[in-house]
């Protein structure tokens, strides 16, 4: 079992930056691929970014590529999402998720453990 807790969300203006954190406890953090997903009001949850177990490989959704950066610190059992140049369309509840395996996956059904989410609201 892995327990995930996101933090760092808030209300910000367009164009600024925000950093999310996801702290993990339970089973060995470094065993898991970590992903970030988001769900906007009235929309389905979508993939944002993911990072492999050692932090050497990352994947991003086209909508955030070049603006968001995912990273992890296995010593701190934490994964981060640095969000720059935020846009109103980035408004959503952001979730971190953990999945077992060797390769990054973008499908949310593959991820086994999920946090409760943190709200990010970007005003224009």
PDB file of C-alpha atoms in Angstrom:
ATOM      1  CA  UNK A   1       0.000   0.000   0.000  1.00  0.00           C
ATOM      2  CA  UNK A   2       1.174   3.530  -0.823  1.00  0.00           C
ATOM      3  CA  UNK A   3      -0.359   6.638   0.686  1.00  0.00           C
ATOM      4  CA  UNK A   4      -0.053   9.805  -1.395  1.00  0.00           C
ATOM      5  CA  UNK A   5      -0.698  13.354  -0.225  1.00  0.00           C
ATOM      6  CA  UNK A   6      -0.574  16.315  -2.584  1.00  0.00           C
ATOM      7  CA  UNK A   7       0.087  19.878  -1.512  1.00  0.00           C
ATOM      8  CA  UNK A   8       0.865  23.258  -3.003  1.00  0.00           C
ATOM      9  CA  UNK A   9      -2.331  24.079  -4.822  1.00  0.00           C
ATOM     10  CA  UNK A  10      -3.970  27.479  -4.681  1.00  0.00           C
ATOM     11  CA  UNK A  11      -5.441  30.445  -6.499  1.00  0.00           C
ATOM     12  CA  UNK A  12      -3.033  32.287  -8.757  1.00  0.00           C
ATOM     13  CA  UNK A  13      -3.127  34.698 -11.666  1.00  0.00           C
ATOM     14  CA  UNK A  14      -2.325  33.687 -15.195  1.00  0.00           C
ATOM     15  CA  UNK A  15       1.333  33.778 -16.053  1.00  0.00           C
ATOM     16  CA  UNK A  16       2.719  32.962 -12.648  1.00  0.00           C
ATOM     17  CA  UNK A  17       4.295  29.758 -11.387  1.00  0.00           C
ATOM     18  CA  UNK A  18       3.175  27.209  -8.840  1.00  0.00           C
ATOM     19  CA  UNK A  19       4.832  24.099  -7.491  1.00  0.00           C
ATOM     20  CA  UNK A  20       2.971  21.020  -6.375  1.00  0.00           C
ATOM     21  CA  UNK A  21       4.371  18.306  -4.143  1.00  0.00           C
ATOM     22  CA  UNK A  22       3.237  14.768  -3.529  1.00  0.00           C
ATOM     23  CA  UNK A  23       4.570  12.992  -0.466  1.00  0.00           C
ATOM     24  CA  UNK A  24       4.449   9.215  -0.394  1.00  0.00           C
ATOM     25  CA  UNK A  25       4.506   6.813   2.503  1.00  0.00           C
ATOM     26  CA  UNK A  26       4.249   3.075   2.734  1.00  0.00           C
ATOM     27  CA  UNK A  27       6.011   0.850   0.292  1.00  0.00           C
ATOM     28  CA  UNK A  28       9.352   1.770  -1.254  1.00  0.00           C
ATOM     29  CA  UNK A  29       8.795   4.956  -3.210  1.00  0.00           C
ATOM     30  CA  UNK A  30      11.588   4.315  -5.685  1.00  0.00           C
ATOM     31  CA  UNK A  31       9.804   1.215  -6.962  1.00  0.00           C
ATOM     32  CA  UNK A  32       7.031   3.268  -8.510  1.00  0.00           C
ATOM     33  CA  UNK A  33       6.499   5.239 -11.669  1.00  0.00           C
ATOM     34  CA  UNK A  34       4.903   8.510 -10.564  1.00  0.00           C
ATOM     35  CA  UNK A  35       2.331  10.402 -12.543  1.00  0.00           C
ATOM     36  CA  UNK A  36       0.408  13.641 -12.336  1.00  0.00           C
ATOM     37  CA  UNK A  37      -3.128  13.901 -13.617  1.00  0.00           C
ATOM     38  CA  UNK A  38      -5.740  16.645 -13.493  1.00  0.00           C
ATOM     39  CA  UNK A  39      -9.482  16.976 -13.702  1.00  0.00           C
ATOM     40  CA  UNK A  40     -11.171  20.204 -14.678  1.00  0.00           C
ATOM     41  CA  UNK A  41     -14.817  20.899 -13.837  1.00  0.00           C
ATOM     42  CA  UNK A  42     -17.096  18.963 -16.143  1.00  0.00           C
ATOM     43  CA  UNK A  43     -14.220  17.143 -17.814  1.00  0.00           C
ATOM     44  CA  UNK A  44     -12.617  13.759 -17.505  1.00  0.00           C
ATOM     45  CA  UNK A  45      -9.389  13.314 -15.651  1.00  0.00           C
ATOM     46  CA  UNK A  46      -6.402  13.622 -17.977  1.00  0.00           C
ATOM     47  CA  UNK A  47      -2.719  12.804 -17.961  1.00  0.00           C
ATOM     48  CA  UNK A  48      -0.319  15.663 -17.252  1.00  0.00           C
ATOM     49  CA  UNK A  49       3.149  14.247 -16.673  1.00  0.00           C
ATOM     50  CA  UNK A  50       5.011  11.201 -15.412  1.00  0.00           C
ATOM     51  CA  UNK A  51       8.505  10.288 -14.314  1.00  0.00           C
ATOM     52  CA  UNK A  52      10.308   6.981 -14.140  1.00  0.00           C
ATOM     53  CA  UNK A  53      11.594   5.339 -10.992  1.00  0.00           C
ATOM     54  CA  UNK A  54      15.046   6.942 -11.039  1.00  0.00           C
ATOM     55  CA  UNK A  55      13.943  10.312 -12.324  1.00  0.00           C
ATOM     56  CA  UNK A  56      15.839   9.867 -15.574  1.00  0.00           C
ATOM     57  CA  UNK A  57      12.934   9.860 -17.992  1.00  0.00           C
ATOM     58  CA  UNK A  58       9.809  12.011 -18.183  1.00  0.00           C
ATOM     59  CA  UNK A  59       6.709  12.249 -20.344  1.00  0.00           C
ATOM     60  CA  UNK A  60       4.388  15.235 -20.713  1.00  0.00           C
ATOM     61  CA  UNK A  61       1.016  15.960 -22.199  1.00  0.00           C
ATOM     62  CA  UNK A  62       1.263  18.269 -25.196  1.00  0.00           C
ATOM     63  CA  UNK A  63      -0.797  20.880 -23.390  1.00  0.00           C
ATOM     64  CA  UNK A  64       1.846  21.360 -20.684  1.00  0.00           C
ATOM     65  CA  UNK A  65       5.054  20.539 -22.525  1.00  0.00           C
ATOM     66  CA  UNK A  66       7.591  23.307 -22.096  1.00  0.00           C
ATOM     67  CA  UNK A  67       5.700  24.842 -19.160  1.00  0.00           C
ATOM     68  CA  UNK A  68       5.542  22.048 -16.573  1.00  0.00           C
ATOM     69  CA  UNK A  69       8.404  20.019 -15.132  1.00  0.00           C
ATOM     70  CA  UNK A  70       8.044  16.814 -13.153  1.00  0.00           C
ATOM     71  CA  UNK A  71      10.818  15.700 -10.813  1.00  0.00           C
ATOM     72  CA  UNK A  72      11.289  13.420  -7.854  1.00  0.00           C
ATOM     73  CA  UNK A  73      13.466  13.042  -4.799  1.00  0.00           C
ATOM     74  CA  UNK A  74      13.546   9.402  -3.777  1.00  0.00           C
ATOM     75  CA  UNK A  75      15.379  10.233  -0.557  1.00  0.00           C
ATOM     76  CA  UNK A  76      12.401  12.378   0.458  1.00  0.00           C
ATOM     77  CA  UNK A  77       9.738  10.094  -1.021  1.00  0.00           C
ATOM     78  CA  UNK A  78       8.371  13.072  -2.907  1.00  0.00           C
ATOM     79  CA  UNK A  79       7.440  13.895  -6.486  1.00  0.00           C
ATOM     80  CA  UNK A  80       7.061  17.460  -7.677  1.00  0.00           C
ATOM     81  CA  UNK A  81       5.281  19.298 -10.460  1.00  0.00           C
ATOM     82  CA  UNK A  82       6.671  22.723 -11.269  1.00  0.00           C
ATOM     83  CA  UNK A  83       4.104  24.670 -13.259  1.00  0.00           C
ATOM     84  CA  UNK A  84       5.204  27.822 -15.071  1.00  0.00           C
ATOM     85  CA  UNK A  85       3.317  30.266 -17.255  1.00  0.00           C
ATOM     86  CA  UNK A  86       0.019  29.077 -15.889  1.00  0.00           C
ATOM     87  CA  UNK A  87      -3.113  29.566 -17.955  1.00  0.00           C
ATOM     88  CA  UNK A  88      -6.782  29.640 -16.941  1.00  0.00           C
ATOM     89  CA  UNK A  89      -7.226  26.330 -18.758  1.00  0.00           C
ATOM     90  CA  UNK A  90      -4.804  24.761 -16.266  1.00  0.00           C
ATOM     91  CA  UNK A  91      -7.481  25.157 -13.612  1.00  0.00           C
ATOM     92  CA  UNK A  92      -8.226  21.711 -12.215  1.00  0.00           C
ATOM     93  CA  UNK A  93      -7.817  19.362  -9.319  1.00  0.00           C
ATOM     94  CA  UNK A  94      -4.353  17.875  -9.630  1.00  0.00           C
ATOM     95  CA  UNK A  95      -3.698  14.300  -8.546  1.00  0.00           C
ATOM     96  CA  UNK A  96      -0.523  12.339  -8.148  1.00  0.00           C
ATOM     97  CA  UNK A  97      -0.525   8.617  -8.761  1.00  0.00           C
ATOM     98  CA  UNK A  98       1.844   5.690  -8.382  1.00  0.00           C
ATOM     99  CA  UNK A  99       2.172   2.639 -10.584  1.00  0.00           C
ATOM    100  CA  UNK A 100       4.399  -0.423 -10.568  1.00  0.00           C
ATOM    101  CA  UNK A 101       6.493  -1.280 -13.570  1.00  0.00           C
ATOM    102  CA  UNK A 102       9.556  -0.421 -15.575  1.00  0.00           C
ATOM    103  CA  UNK A 103       8.095   1.904 -18.194  1.00  0.00           C
ATOM    104  CA  UNK A 104       6.182   5.145 -17.929  1.00  0.00           C
ATOM    105  CA  UNK A 105       2.495   4.789 -18.771  1.00  0.00           C
ATOM    106  CA  UNK A 106       0.058   7.589 -19.485  1.00  0.00           C
ATOM    107  CA  UNK A 107      -3.160   5.655 -19.039  1.00  0.00           C
ATOM    108  CA  UNK A 108      -4.706   6.374 -15.666  1.00  0.00           C
ATOM    109  CA  UNK A 109      -6.094   2.861 -15.277  1.00  0.00           C
ATOM    110  CA  UNK A 110      -2.543   1.541 -15.001  1.00  0.00           C
ATOM    111  CA  UNK A 111      -1.818   3.541 -11.853  1.00  0.00           C
ATOM    112  CA  UNK A 112      -2.553   1.689  -8.636  1.00  0.00           C
ATOM    113  CA  UNK A 113      -2.471   4.374  -5.973  1.00  0.00           C
ATOM    114  CA  UNK A 114      -3.897   7.882  -5.976  1.00  0.00           C
ATOM    115  CA  UNK A 115      -3.807  10.932  -3.779  1.00  0.00           C
ATOM    116  CA  UNK A 116      -6.852  12.974  -2.837  1.00  0.00           C
ATOM    117  CA  UNK A 117      -5.913  15.857  -5.107  1.00  0.00           C
ATOM    118  CA  UNK A 118      -5.120  19.531  -4.701  1.00  0.00           C
ATOM    119  CA  UNK A 119      -7.021  22.370  -6.326  1.00  0.00           C
ATOM    120  CA  UNK A 120      -5.254  24.732  -8.706  1.00  0.00           C
ATOM    121  CA  UNK A 121      -7.213  27.748  -9.890  1.00  0.00           C
ATOM    122  CA  UNK A 122      -5.756  30.153 -12.425  1.00  0.00           C
ATOM    123  CA  UNK A 123      -7.539  33.445 -12.898  1.00  0.00           C
ATOM    124  CA  UNK A 124      -7.257  35.516 -16.050  1.00  0.00           C
TER     125      UNK A 124
END
